Short mmCIF file of C-alpha atoms in Angstrom, two decimals:
data_model
loop_
_atom_site.label_atom_id
_atom_site.label_comp_id
_atom_site.label_asym_id
_atom_site.label_seq_id
_atom_site.Cartn_x
_atom_site.Cartn_y
_atom_site.Cartn_z
CA UNK A 1299 0.00 0.00 0.00
CA UNK A 1300 3.02 2.28 0.41
CA UNK A 1301 4.55 1.62 -3.00
CA UNK A 1302 3.59 4.97 -4.48
CA UNK A 1303 5.07 6.99 -1.62
CA UNK A 1304 8.11 4.73 -1.28
CA UNK A 1305 9.02 5.45 -4.89
CA UNK A 1306 10.33 8.86 -3.87
CA UNK A 1307 13.00 8.41 -1.19
CA UNK A 1308 14.99 11.65 -1.51
CA UNK A 1309 13.95 15.29 -1.93
CA UNK A 1310 15.40 15.33 -5.44
CA UNK A 1311 13.19 12.40 -6.41
CA UNK A 1312 10.01 14.00 -5.12
CA UNK A 1313 9.72 16.50 -7.95
CA UNK A 1314 10.87 13.90 -10.49
CA UNK A 1315 8.17 11.51 -9.36
CA UNK A 1316 5.58 14.25 -9.52
CA UNK A 1317 6.59 15.07 -13.09
CA UNK A 1318 6.93 11.49 -14.36
CA UNK A 1319 3.67 10.21 -12.92
CA UNK A 1320 1.68 13.32 -13.80
CA UNK A 1321 0.99 14.01 -10.15
CA UNK A 1322 -0.40 10.61 -9.17
CA UNK A 1323 -0.86 12.06 -5.70
CA UNK A 1324 -2.90 14.91 -7.12
CA UNK A 1325 -5.72 13.86 -4.83
CA UNK A 1326 -3.57 14.94 -1.92
CA UNK A 1327 -3.48 18.51 -3.19
CA UNK A 1328 -7.23 18.87 -3.12
CA UNK A 1329 -7.73 17.03 0.18
CA UNK A 1330 -7.23 20.19 2.21
CA UNK A 1331 -9.78 22.28 0.31
CA UNK A 1332 -12.16 23.49 3.04
CA UNK A 1333 -15.93 23.32 2.83
CA UNK A 1334 -16.13 20.41 0.40
CA UNK A 1335 -18.15 17.26 0.82
CA UNK A 1336 -16.20 14.03 1.15
CA UNK A 1337 -16.41 10.26 1.11
CA UNK A 1338 -14.18 9.86 4.16
CA UNK A 1339 -12.25 12.09 6.50
CA UNK A 1340 -9.19 11.35 8.67
CA UNK A 1341 -8.38 14.21 11.01
CA UNK A 1342 -8.36 17.28 8.76
CA UNK A 1343 -7.78 15.27 5.56
CA UNK A 1344 -10.83 14.84 3.33
CA UNK A 1345 -11.04 12.25 0.56
CA UNK A 1346 -13.56 13.13 -2.14
CA UNK A 1347 -15.09 10.89 -4.79
CA UNK A 1348 -13.34 12.94 -7.48
CA UNK A 1349 -10.00 12.34 -5.71
CA UNK A 1350 -10.52 8.58 -5.89
CA UNK A 1351 -11.64 8.63 -9.53
CA UNK A 1352 -8.72 10.83 -10.54
CA UNK A 1353 -6.23 8.74 -8.56
CA UNK A 1354 -7.57 5.55 -10.15
CA UNK A 1355 -7.27 6.96 -13.69
CA UNK A 1356 -3.74 8.21 -13.08
CA UNK A 1357 -2.64 4.84 -11.69
CA UNK A 1358 -4.13 3.09 -14.71
CA UNK A 1359 -2.40 5.47 -17.10
CA UNK A 1360 0.91 4.99 -15.30
CA UNK A 1361 0.73 1.19 -15.14
CA UNK A 1362 -1.21 0.44 -18.33
CA UNK A 1363 -3.39 -1.99 -16.37
CA UNK A 1364 -6.86 -1.76 -14.81
CA UNK A 1365 -6.89 -0.62 -11.17
CA UNK A 1366 -9.72 -1.53 -8.80
CA UNK A 1367 -11.47 1.57 -7.47
CA UNK A 1368 -11.70 0.17 -3.94
CA UNK A 1369 -7.93 -0.39 -3.95
CA UNK A 1370 -7.34 3.22 -5.10
CA UNK A 1371 -9.66 4.46 -2.35
CA UNK A 1372 -7.92 2.36 0.33
CA UNK A 1373 -4.52 3.63 -0.79
CA UNK A 1374 -5.69 7.23 -0.38
CA UNK A 1375 -7.07 6.35 3.07
CA UNK A 1376 -3.68 4.98 4.16
CA UNK A 1377 -1.90 8.01 2.75
CA UNK A 1378 -4.29 10.30 4.61
CA UNK A 1379 -3.43 8.65 7.93
CA UNK A 1380 0.27 9.16 7.23
CA UNK A 1381 -0.29 12.74 6.11
CA UNK A 1382 -2.33 13.59 9.20
CA UNK A 1383 0.36 12.05 11.40
CA UNK A 1384 2.97 14.20 9.68
CA UNK A 1385 0.87 17.34 10.23
CA UNK A 1386 0.54 16.60 13.95
CA UNK A 1387 4.31 16.15 14.24
CA UNK A 1388 4.88 19.49 12.45
CA UNK A 1389 6.98 17.84 9.77
CA UNK A 1390 7.73 20.42 7.08
CA UNK A 1391 10.35 21.47 4.58
CA UNK A 1392 11.61 25.05 4.14
CA UNK A 1393 10.80 26.87 0.90
CA UNK A 1394 14.50 27.25 0.19
CA UNK A 1395 14.95 23.49 0.02
CA UNK A 1396 11.95 23.10 -2.30
CA UNK A 1397 13.35 25.75 -4.62
CA UNK A 1398 16.68 23.96 -4.62
CA UNK A 1399 14.98 20.67 -5.57
CA UNK A 1400 13.13 22.35 -8.43
CA UNK A 1401 16.24 24.12 -9.68
CA UNK A 1402 18.32 20.94 -9.60
CA UNK A 1403 15.80 18.83 -11.54
CA UNK A 1404 17.29 17.87 -14.96
CA UNK A 1405 13.88 18.43 -16.62
CA UNK A 1406 14.26 22.16 -15.99
CA UNK A 1407 17.92 22.47 -16.96
CA UNK A 1408 20.12 23.05 -19.98
CA UNK A 1409 23.86 22.47 -19.74
CA UNK A 1410 23.49 21.97 -16.00
CA UNK A 1411 21.76 25.33 -15.43
CA UNK A 1412 18.17 26.01 -14.39
CA UNK A 1413 15.98 27.41 -17.19
CA UNK A 1414 13.01 29.40 -15.96
CA UNK A 1415 11.14 28.99 -19.25
CA UNK A 1416 11.13 25.18 -19.00
CA UNK A 1417 9.82 25.35 -15.47
CA UNK A 1418 7.02 27.76 -16.47
CA UNK A 1419 6.14 25.58 -19.48
CA UNK A 1420 5.78 22.59 -17.19
CA UNK A 1421 3.42 24.53 -14.88
CA UNK A 1422 1.33 25.63 -17.84
CA UNK A 1423 1.08 22.12 -19.32
CA UNK A 1424 0.22 20.66 -15.92
CA UNK A 1425 -2.49 23.25 -15.37
CA UNK A 1426 -1.27 24.25 -11.91
CA UNK A 1427 0.13 27.29 -10.22
CA UNK A 1428 3.54 27.52 -8.60
CA UNK A 1429 1.82 27.73 -5.22
CA UNK A 1430 -0.03 24.47 -5.85
CA UNK A 1431 3.19 22.73 -6.89
CA UNK A 1432 5.06 23.91 -3.81
CA UNK A 1433 2.15 22.97 -1.54
CA UNK A 1434 2.01 19.50 -3.13
CA UNK A 1435 5.74 19.02 -2.69
CA UNK A 1436 5.51 20.02 0.96
CA UNK A 1437 2.77 17.47 1.57
CA UNK A 1438 4.60 14.75 -0.27
CA UNK A 1439 7.85 15.49 1.57
CA UNK A 1440 5.99 15.40 4.89
CA UNK A 1441 4.43 12.06 4.02
CA UNK A 1442 7.76 10.55 2.97
CA UNK A 1443 9.46 11.80 6.12
CA UNK A 1444 6.66 10.37 8.23
CA UNK A 1445 6.88 7.04 6.43
CA UNK A 1446 10.64 6.92 6.95
CA UNK A 1447 10.08 7.49 10.67
CA UNK A 1448 7.47 4.71 10.71
CA UNK A 1449 10.03 2.30 9.24
CA UNK A 1450 13.04 3.38 11.29
CA UNK A 1451 14.82 1.39 13.98
CA UNK A 1452 15.44 -1.91 12.20
CA UNK A 1453 19.21 -2.40 12.42
CA UNK A 1454 20.14 -5.97 11.49
CA UNK A 1455 23.24 -7.59 13.00
CA UNK A 1456 25.54 -10.09 11.32
CA UNK A 1457 24.34 -12.69 13.82
CA UNK A 1458 20.71 -12.25 12.72
CA UNK A 1459 21.69 -12.44 9.07
CA UNK A 1460 23.75 -15.59 9.60
CA UNK A 1461 20.86 -17.21 11.43
CA UNK A 1462 18.55 -16.48 8.51
CA UNK A 1463 21.06 -17.82 5.97
CA UNK A 1464 21.59 -21.00 7.99
CA UNK A 1465 17.85 -21.39 8.35
CA UNK A 1466 17.00 -20.93 4.68
CA UNK A 1467 20.11 -22.16 2.87
CA UNK A 1468 22.07 -24.55 5.10
CA UNK A 1469 21.83 -28.12 3.85
CA UNK A 1470 21.24 -31.08 6.14
CA UNK A 1471 23.46 -34.16 5.95
CA UNK A 1472 21.12 -37.06 6.51
CA UNK A 1473 20.29 -40.72 6.16
CA UNK A 1474 16.84 -42.29 5.94
CA UNK A 1475 14.95 -45.50 6.53
CA UNK A 1476 11.65 -46.03 4.72
CA UNK A 1477 8.89 -48.22 6.20
CA UNK A 1478 6.90 -49.40 3.13
CA UNK A 1479 3.22 -49.69 3.97
CA UNK A 1480 2.86 -52.59 1.54
CA UNK A 1481 5.06 -54.68 3.84
CA UNK A 1482 2.33 -54.49 6.49
CA UNK A 1483 -0.70 -55.11 4.25
CA UNK A 1484 -0.82 -58.83 5.05
CA UNK A 1485 -1.33 -58.01 8.73
CA UNK A 1486 -4.57 -56.07 8.09
CA UNK A 1487 -7.67 -58.02 9.07
CA UNK A 1488 -10.62 -57.41 6.75
CA UNK A 1489 -14.35 -58.02 7.19
CA UNK A 1490 -17.51 -56.40 5.86
CA UNK A 1491 -18.25 -54.50 9.06
CA UNK A 1492 -14.86 -52.75 8.96
CA UNK A 1493 -15.18 -52.04 5.25
CA UNK A 1494 -18.68 -50.60 5.63
CA UNK A 1495 -17.50 -48.38 8.50
CA UNK A 1496 -14.61 -47.14 6.36
CA UNK A 1497 -17.01 -46.52 3.44
CA UNK A 1498 -19.37 -44.48 5.61
CA UNK A 1499 -16.50 -42.42 7.04
CA UNK A 1500 -15.15 -41.67 3.57
CA UNK A 1501 -18.36 -41.60 1.56
CA UNK A 1502 -17.51 -38.44 -0.39
CA UNK A 1503 -14.46 -40.21 -1.76
CA UNK A 1504 -16.77 -42.62 -3.58
CA UNK A 1505 -18.92 -40.12 -5.42
CA UNK A 1506 -18.92 -41.17 -9.06
CA UNK A 1507 -18.60 -38.37 -11.62
CA UNK A 1508 -20.12 -38.59 -15.06
CA UNK A 1509 -18.09 -40.93 -17.25
CA UNK A 1510 -18.18 -42.69 -20.60
CA UNK A 1511 -16.81 -45.70 -22.45
CA UNK A 1512 -16.51 -45.15 -26.18
CA UNK A 1513 -15.40 -46.35 -29.60
CA UNK A 1514 -14.27 -44.49 -32.70
CA UNK A 1515 -13.13 -44.66 -36.30
CA UNK A 1516 -10.15 -42.62 -37.43
CA UNK A 1517 -9.38 -40.79 -40.64
CA UNK A 1518 -5.64 -40.16 -40.77
CA UNK A 1519 -3.85 -38.37 -43.60
CA UNK A 1520 -0.62 -40.16 -42.70
CA UNK A 1521 -2.28 -43.59 -42.56
CA UNK A 1522 -4.32 -43.18 -45.74
CA UNK A 1523 -1.44 -41.53 -47.53
CA UNK A 1524 0.87 -44.44 -46.72
CA UNK A 1525 -1.28 -46.56 -49.05
CA UNK A 1526 -0.81 -44.10 -51.93
CA UNK A 1527 1.85 -44.53 -54.62
CA UNK A 1528 4.19 -41.70 -55.55
CA UNK A 1529 5.54 -41.58 -59.11
CA UNK A 1530 9.04 -40.56 -60.14
CA UNK A 1531 7.58 -37.56 -61.94
CA UNK A 1532 5.88 -36.38 -58.75
CA UNK A 1533 9.12 -36.81 -56.84
CA UNK A 1534 11.06 -34.85 -59.43
CA UNK A 1535 8.52 -32.02 -59.38
CA UNK A 1536 8.64 -31.83 -55.58
CA UNK A 1537 12.45 -31.89 -55.68
CA UNK A 1538 12.52 -29.03 -58.19
CA UNK A 1539 10.54 -26.88 -55.74
CA UNK A 1540 13.19 -27.18 -53.03
CA UNK A 1541 14.93 -23.76 -52.81
CA UNK A 1542 18.70 -23.55 -53.11
CA UNK A 1543 21.19 -20.87 -52.12
CA UNK A 1544 24.91 -20.28 -52.21
CA UNK A 1545 25.19 -20.79 -48.45
CA UNK A 1546 23.10 -23.99 -48.47
CA UNK A 1547 23.63 -26.13 -51.59
CA UNK A 1548 20.64 -28.15 -52.75
CA UNK A 1549 20.78 -31.75 -51.51
CA UNK A 1550 20.71 -34.63 -53.99
CA UNK A 1551 17.35 -36.13 -54.91
CA UNK A 1552 18.41 -39.52 -53.57
CA UNK A 1553 19.22 -38.10 -50.11
CA UNK A 1554 15.74 -36.54 -49.71
CA UNK A 1555 13.73 -39.11 -51.64
CA UNK A 1556 12.27 -40.80 -48.54
CA UNK A 1557 11.29 -37.50 -46.93
CA UNK A 1558 9.70 -36.19 -50.14
CA UNK A 1559 7.80 -39.45 -50.58
CA UNK A 1560 6.32 -39.19 -47.09
CA UNK A 1561 5.34 -35.55 -47.60
CA UNK A 1562 3.64 -36.34 -50.90
CA UNK A 1563 1.81 -39.29 -49.36
CA UNK A 1564 0.52 -37.10 -46.53
CA UNK A 1565 -0.73 -34.56 -49.09
CA UNK A 1566 -2.49 -37.32 -50.98
CA UNK A 1567 -3.90 -38.63 -47.71
CA UNK A 1568 -5.25 -35.18 -46.86
CA UNK A 1569 -6.86 -34.96 -50.30
CA UNK A 1570 -8.42 -38.39 -49.78
CA UNK A 1571 -9.78 -37.33 -46.39
CA UNK A 1572 -11.29 -34.19 -47.91
CA UNK A 1573 -13.25 -36.44 -50.29
CA UNK A 1574 -14.15 -39.00 -47.62
CA UNK A 1575 -15.31 -36.59 -44.90
CA UNK A 1576 -18.70 -35.93 -46.47
CA UNK A 1577 -19.31 -39.64 -46.95
CA UNK A 1578 -18.26 -40.36 -43.36
CA UNK A 1579 -20.47 -37.56 -42.07
CA UNK A 1580 -23.49 -38.89 -44.01
CA UNK A 1581 -22.94 -42.45 -42.81
CA UNK A 1582 -22.56 -41.27 -39.20
CA UNK A 1583 -25.75 -39.20 -39.44
CA UNK A 1584 -27.88 -41.82 -41.23
CA UNK A 1585 -26.75 -44.59 -38.86
CA UNK A 1586 -26.48 -42.67 -35.57
CA UNK A 1587 -26.30 -45.69 -33.24
CA UNK A 1588 -23.44 -47.58 -34.88
CA UNK A 1589 -20.08 -47.07 -36.58
CA UNK A 1590 -20.26 -50.35 -38.47
CA UNK A 1591 -21.53 -48.89 -41.79
CA UNK A 1592 -18.55 -46.51 -41.87
CA UNK A 1593 -16.21 -49.41 -41.22
CA UNK A 1594 -17.87 -51.63 -43.82
CA UNK A 1595 -18.00 -49.07 -46.62
CA UNK A 1596 -14.64 -47.38 -46.13
CA UNK A 1597 -12.62 -50.17 -44.57
CA UNK A 1598 -11.88 -48.21 -41.40
CA UNK A 1599 -11.16 -50.10 -38.19
CA UNK A 1600 -13.43 -49.51 -35.17
CA UNK A 1601 -11.17 -48.77 -32.19
CA UNK A 1602 -12.49 -49.64 -28.72
CA UNK A 1603 -11.95 -47.58 -25.57
CA UNK A 1604 -14.46 -49.44 -23.43
CA UNK A 1605 -12.38 -51.15 -20.77
CA UNK A 1606 -12.25 -48.26 -18.30
CA UNK A 1607 -14.57 -45.37 -17.48
CA UNK A 1608 -13.30 -41.99 -18.68
CA UNK A 1609 -14.32 -38.76 -16.92
CA UNK A 1610 -13.78 -35.30 -18.36
CA UNK A 1611 -11.09 -34.61 -15.76
CA UNK A 1612 -9.31 -37.81 -16.76
CA UNK A 1613 -9.57 -36.88 -20.42
CA UNK A 1614 -8.01 -33.47 -19.70
CA UNK A 1615 -5.25 -35.00 -17.58
CA UNK A 1616 -4.43 -37.48 -20.34
CA UNK A 1617 -4.13 -34.73 -22.94
CA UNK A 1618 -7.27 -35.48 -24.94
CA UNK A 1619 -7.82 -32.60 -27.43
CA UNK A 1620 -10.53 -30.18 -26.32
CA UNK A 1621 -12.48 -30.61 -29.56
CA UNK A 1622 -12.73 -34.34 -28.89
CA UNK A 1623 -13.71 -33.76 -25.26
CA UNK A 1624 -16.46 -31.37 -26.33
CA UNK A 1625 -17.83 -33.98 -28.74
CA UNK A 1626 -17.48 -36.97 -26.41
CA UNK A 1627 -19.06 -35.22 -23.41
CA UNK A 1628 -21.53 -33.20 -25.45
CA UNK A 1629 -25.28 -33.63 -25.69
CA UNK A 1630 -25.27 -35.55 -29.01
CA UNK A 1631 -22.87 -38.30 -27.93
CA UNK A 1632 -23.25 -38.48 -24.14
CA UNK A 1633 -26.98 -37.86 -23.78
CA UNK A 1634 -28.53 -38.90 -27.09
CA UNK A 1635 -25.91 -41.64 -27.59
CA UNK A 1636 -25.50 -40.76 -31.28
CA UNK A 1637 -22.41 -40.71 -33.46
CA UNK A 1638 -20.44 -37.48 -33.52
CA UNK A 1639 -19.59 -35.48 -36.60
CA UNK A 1640 -15.98 -35.95 -37.79
CA UNK A 1641 -13.88 -34.20 -35.12
CA UNK A 1642 -10.72 -32.42 -36.30
CA UNK A 1643 -7.83 -33.42 -34.01
CA UNK A 1644 -5.20 -31.61 -36.05
CA UNK A 1645 -2.34 -32.95 -38.17
CA UNK A 1646 -4.78 -34.29 -40.74
CA UNK A 1647 -6.57 -36.59 -38.28
CA UNK A 1648 -10.35 -36.88 -37.76
CA UNK A 1649 -12.36 -39.07 -35.41
CA UNK A 1650 -16.01 -40.08 -35.41
CA UNK A 1651 -16.76 -41.12 -31.83
CA UNK A 1652 -19.70 -42.96 -30.22
CA UNK A 1653 -20.54 -43.67 -26.56
CA UNK A 1654 -20.67 -47.40 -25.84
CA UNK A 1655 -21.79 -46.88 -22.23
CA UNK A 1656 -22.50 -43.87 -20.04
CA UNK A 1657 -22.31 -43.52 -16.27
CA UNK A 1658 -24.33 -40.74 -14.68
CA UNK A 1659 -22.85 -38.94 -11.69
CA UNK A 1660 -24.05 -40.47 -8.44
CA UNK A 1661 -23.10 -41.51 -4.95
CA UNK A 1662 -21.79 -45.05 -5.32
CA UNK A 1663 -23.28 -47.69 -3.05
CA UNK A 1664 -21.05 -49.86 -0.91
CA UNK A 1665 -21.76 -52.83 -3.18
CA UNK A 1666 -20.63 -50.88 -6.27
CA UNK A 1667 -17.27 -49.91 -4.81
CA UNK A 1668 -16.59 -52.69 -2.31
CA UNK A 1669 -13.41 -53.78 -4.08
CA UNK A 1670 -12.07 -50.20 -4.12
CA UNK A 1671 -13.10 -49.67 -0.49
CA UNK A 1672 -11.21 -52.80 0.53
CA UNK A 1673 -8.12 -51.66 -1.36
CA UNK A 1674 -8.27 -48.20 0.25
CA UNK A 1675 -8.95 -49.62 3.72
CA UNK A 1676 -6.04 -52.04 3.57
CA UNK A 1677 -3.72 -49.25 2.34
CA UNK A 1678 -4.81 -46.91 5.15
CA UNK A 1679 -4.48 -49.54 7.88
CA UNK A 1680 -1.16 -50.77 6.50
CA UNK A 1681 0.21 -47.24 6.66
CA UNK A 1682 -0.92 -46.96 10.28
CA UNK A 1683 0.97 -50.15 11.10
CA UNK A 1684 4.03 -48.91 9.22
CA UNK A 1685 3.88 -45.58 11.06
CA UNK A 1686 3.58 -47.30 14.44
CA UNK A 1687 6.62 -49.43 13.61
CA UNK A 1688 8.57 -46.30 12.60
CA UNK A 1689 7.51 -44.52 15.81
CA UNK A 1690 8.76 -47.45 17.87
CA UNK A 1691 12.10 -47.33 16.05
CA UNK A 1692 12.30 -43.58 16.68
CA UNK A 1693 11.54 -44.07 20.36
CA UNK A 1694 14.30 -46.67 20.61
CA UNK A 1695 16.79 -44.32 18.93
CA UNK A 1696 15.93 -41.42 21.23
CA UNK A 1697 16.50 -43.72 24.20
CA UNK A 1698 19.96 -44.58 22.89
CA UNK A 1699 18.98 -48.03 21.69
CA UNK A 1700 20.41 -48.20 18.17
CA UNK A 1701 17.87 -50.36 16.44
CA UNK A 1702 18.85 -52.73 13.66
CA UNK A 1703 17.93 -50.37 10.83
CA UNK A 1704 19.20 -50.27 7.26
CA UNK A 1705 20.06 -46.62 6.76
CA UNK A 1706 20.43 -45.19 3.27
CA UNK A 1707 23.79 -43.73 2.14
CA UNK A 1708 24.49 -40.24 3.51
CA UNK A 1709 23.21 -37.36 1.38
CA UNK A 1710 22.77 -33.58 1.58
CA UNK A 1711 19.36 -31.92 1.32
CA UNK A 1712 18.78 -28.15 1.10
CA UNK A 1713 15.69 -26.40 2.54
CA UNK A 1714 14.54 -25.60 -1.00
CA UNK A 1715 14.73 -29.28 -1.98
CA UNK A 1716 13.01 -30.37 1.23
CA UNK A 1717 10.20 -27.86 0.74
CA UNK A 1718 9.54 -29.24 -2.75
CA UNK A 1719 9.04 -32.83 -1.56
CA UNK A 1720 7.59 -32.44 1.95
CA UNK A 1721 4.28 -31.32 3.35
CA UNK A 1722 4.21 -28.14 5.41
CA UNK A 1723 4.07 -30.05 8.70
CA UNK A 1724 6.92 -32.40 7.80
CA UNK A 1725 9.03 -29.51 6.54
CA UNK A 1726 8.62 -27.55 9.76
CA UNK A 1727 9.60 -30.64 11.74
CA UNK A 1728 12.63 -31.11 9.50
CA UNK A 1729 13.72 -27.48 9.91
CA UNK A 1730 13.55 -27.65 13.71
CA UNK A 1731 15.68 -30.80 14.00
CA UNK A 1732 19.27 -29.96 14.94
CA UNK A 1733 22.09 -32.32 15.95
CA UNK A 1734 23.57 -31.56 19.39
CA UNK A 1735 26.40 -32.83 21.61
CA UNK A 1736 27.87 -34.84 18.75
CA UNK A 1737 24.63 -36.79 18.46
CA UNK A 1738 22.35 -36.87 15.42
CA UNK A 1739 18.78 -35.60 15.45
CA UNK A 1740 15.99 -37.99 14.52
CA UNK A 1741 12.59 -37.12 13.06
CA UNK A 1742 9.75 -39.11 11.54
CA UNK A 1743 8.21 -37.92 8.28
CA UNK A 1744 4.64 -39.24 8.20
CA UNK A 1745 2.79 -37.21 5.57
CA UNK A 1746 4.21 -39.21 2.67
CA UNK A 1747 2.96 -42.39 1.02
CA UNK A 1748 5.28 -44.31 3.35
CA UNK A 1749 6.61 -43.12 6.74
CA UNK A 1750 10.30 -42.21 6.65
CA UNK A 1751 12.69 -42.12 9.59
CA UNK A 1752 15.32 -39.40 9.11
CA UNK A 1753 18.70 -39.12 10.85
CA UNK A 1754 20.26 -35.65 10.55
CA UNK A 1755 23.97 -35.87 11.29
CA UNK A 1756 25.10 -32.33 10.42
CA UNK A 1757 23.94 -28.91 9.26
CA UNK A 1758 26.20 -27.38 6.63
CA UNK A 1759 26.10 -23.58 6.19
CA UNK A 1760 26.62 -22.21 2.66
CA UNK A 1761 30.27 -21.98 1.66
CA UNK A 1762 29.87 -18.39 0.43
CA UNK A 1763 28.04 -17.14 3.53
CA UNK A 1764 30.21 -14.00 3.79
CA UNK A 1765 29.32 -13.04 0.21
CA UNK A 1766 25.57 -13.34 0.77
CA UNK A 1767 25.62 -11.72 4.21
CA UNK A 1768 25.01 -8.12 2.96
CA UNK A 1769 22.07 -9.24 0.82
CA UNK A 1770 20.61 -11.21 3.73
CA UNK A 1771 20.86 -8.18 6.01
CA UNK A 1772 19.10 -6.05 3.41
CA UNK A 1773 16.27 -8.57 3.03
CA UNK A 1774 15.78 -8.80 6.80
CA UNK A 1775 15.90 -5.02 7.12
CA UNK A 1776 13.28 -4.55 4.42
CA UNK A 1777 11.03 -7.14 6.04
CA UNK A 1778 11.38 -5.56 9.47
CA UNK A 1779 10.78 -2.09 8.01
CA UNK A 1780 7.61 -3.23 6.29
CA UNK A 1781 6.31 -4.90 9.44
CA UNK A 1782 7.16 -1.82 11.50
CA UNK A 1783 5.43 0.45 8.99
CA UNK A 1784 2.28 -1.66 9.13
CA UNK A 1785 2.33 -1.63 12.93
CA UNK A 1786 2.68 2.15 13.01
CA UNK A 1787 -0.05 2.55 10.43
CA UNK A 1788 -2.35 0.54 12.71
CA UNK A 1789 -1.40 2.89 15.55
CA UNK A 1790 -2.36 5.88 13.40
CA UNK A 1791 -5.66 4.21 12.52
CA UNK A 1792 -6.42 3.74 16.21
CA UNK A 1793 -5.52 7.37 16.93
CA UNK A 1794 -7.55 9.02 14.17
CA UNK A 1795 -11.16 8.09 13.72
CA UNK A 1796 -12.30 7.62 10.13
CA UNK A 1797 -15.44 9.64 9.46
CA UNK A 1798 -17.80 8.85 6.60
CA UNK A 1799 -19.10 11.74 4.51
CA UNK A 1800 -22.11 12.21 2.30
CA UNK A 1801 -20.35 11.39 -0.97
CA UNK A 1802 -20.36 7.80 -2.28
CA UNK A 1803 -17.95 6.02 -4.59
CA UNK A 1804 -19.24 4.99 -7.99
CA UNK A 1805 -19.89 1.24 -8.11
CA UNK A 1806 -18.42 0.95 -11.61
CA UNK A 1807 -14.62 1.10 -11.92
CA UNK A 1808 -13.04 3.72 -14.13
CA UNK A 1809 -11.50 2.16 -17.25
#
């Protein structure tokens, strides 16, 4: 919320920012106009509907992107709190300093000297008086000074920076033992009462989405073209059309003969498809419940995809073209159970598809999904047994009883790598584990497919820690400054009561 004010961090940048952004804080100049109605008021600062609209337009012009009106309004509210705080602290800048800033701005100079005419031209083009410019600069300077005070007091020591680097970049030297849940599956006792209880507890998991089993015939330019013959004359003509240049000599006909043959066959296949499409479309339409007439007349094989149910999500995940999905899950095929029109899949390939069976979305009964419930129940119980075994091993290790475990070879793992493969809970546990007194630290990772016992033997800080130390201190300082600024802004909000005026914001955003 402070990004606009933070852009101008020195007095010399204040005027530059005002010029470059066409007075994006122009609303601030009109806030102090007495006797006007307002949307909101903080202390003596009034925010009018016109201020918000103007601020929104200027932000959009500066960024080239739409800006939400409520966001523009909230930004002006935050600025008003800061501005009122600056007024109460009597933060001001002398006129001599403002004049110096104006005179030193490169936009008003030639050969390093201030040119009065350029300055006056700017005022004329901006439609403002010198008094308004100076008043605006005073307000903006006061706000920036106040904001700097709100963010002050965040000195970062080398110790803090090193701690952050070790926390975020130090790798852990570790070994692991995995407890495969499948090894415990044979110990799981199964009966219908347990399965039914598991089904009831996880009923939502067995909601069946709409799905289809289907068959199709395929028109393929490559496949049909492969049956076509290519004459020597056609090859020669295609070869003659290959461009040649001094930098790239034309290859011999013999070296490109196979490639040219395939290209010509694909062209012939595409031409054949163009002739066949109308016939295929007519046969599909006149025999809507079967693909057999298409197969019989044109010699096209009927391909079956009727072994497993296919949902739309599955089709998307498997990369099925959208045009085919729209046909397969559309009203004509899925509901009416008719043949589709030839669907263009690209690369000279067309499908005519038909639903063999359709499953409506429904809550599956226990009988329908008993086999799946049993598989899920056994997997869940087996993991519990594996986790209990891993916990017992961990308990033994923490008691100094080195269990007979087959540890993996030692390896290094960085926090970034750990974050990519662990859940949030496991990662936090991993980060907290620290070897001490020449003894390793042990943790149990449970939020994986199989529980994993981890032995951390050492924490290795980055080798170039001294090189990254300045950057780390800067990052910490910026974070502390931002947090401090937010805290002080909340203090200002508690100190100054926001009053609502008679004006209302337009409900439609400015574009």
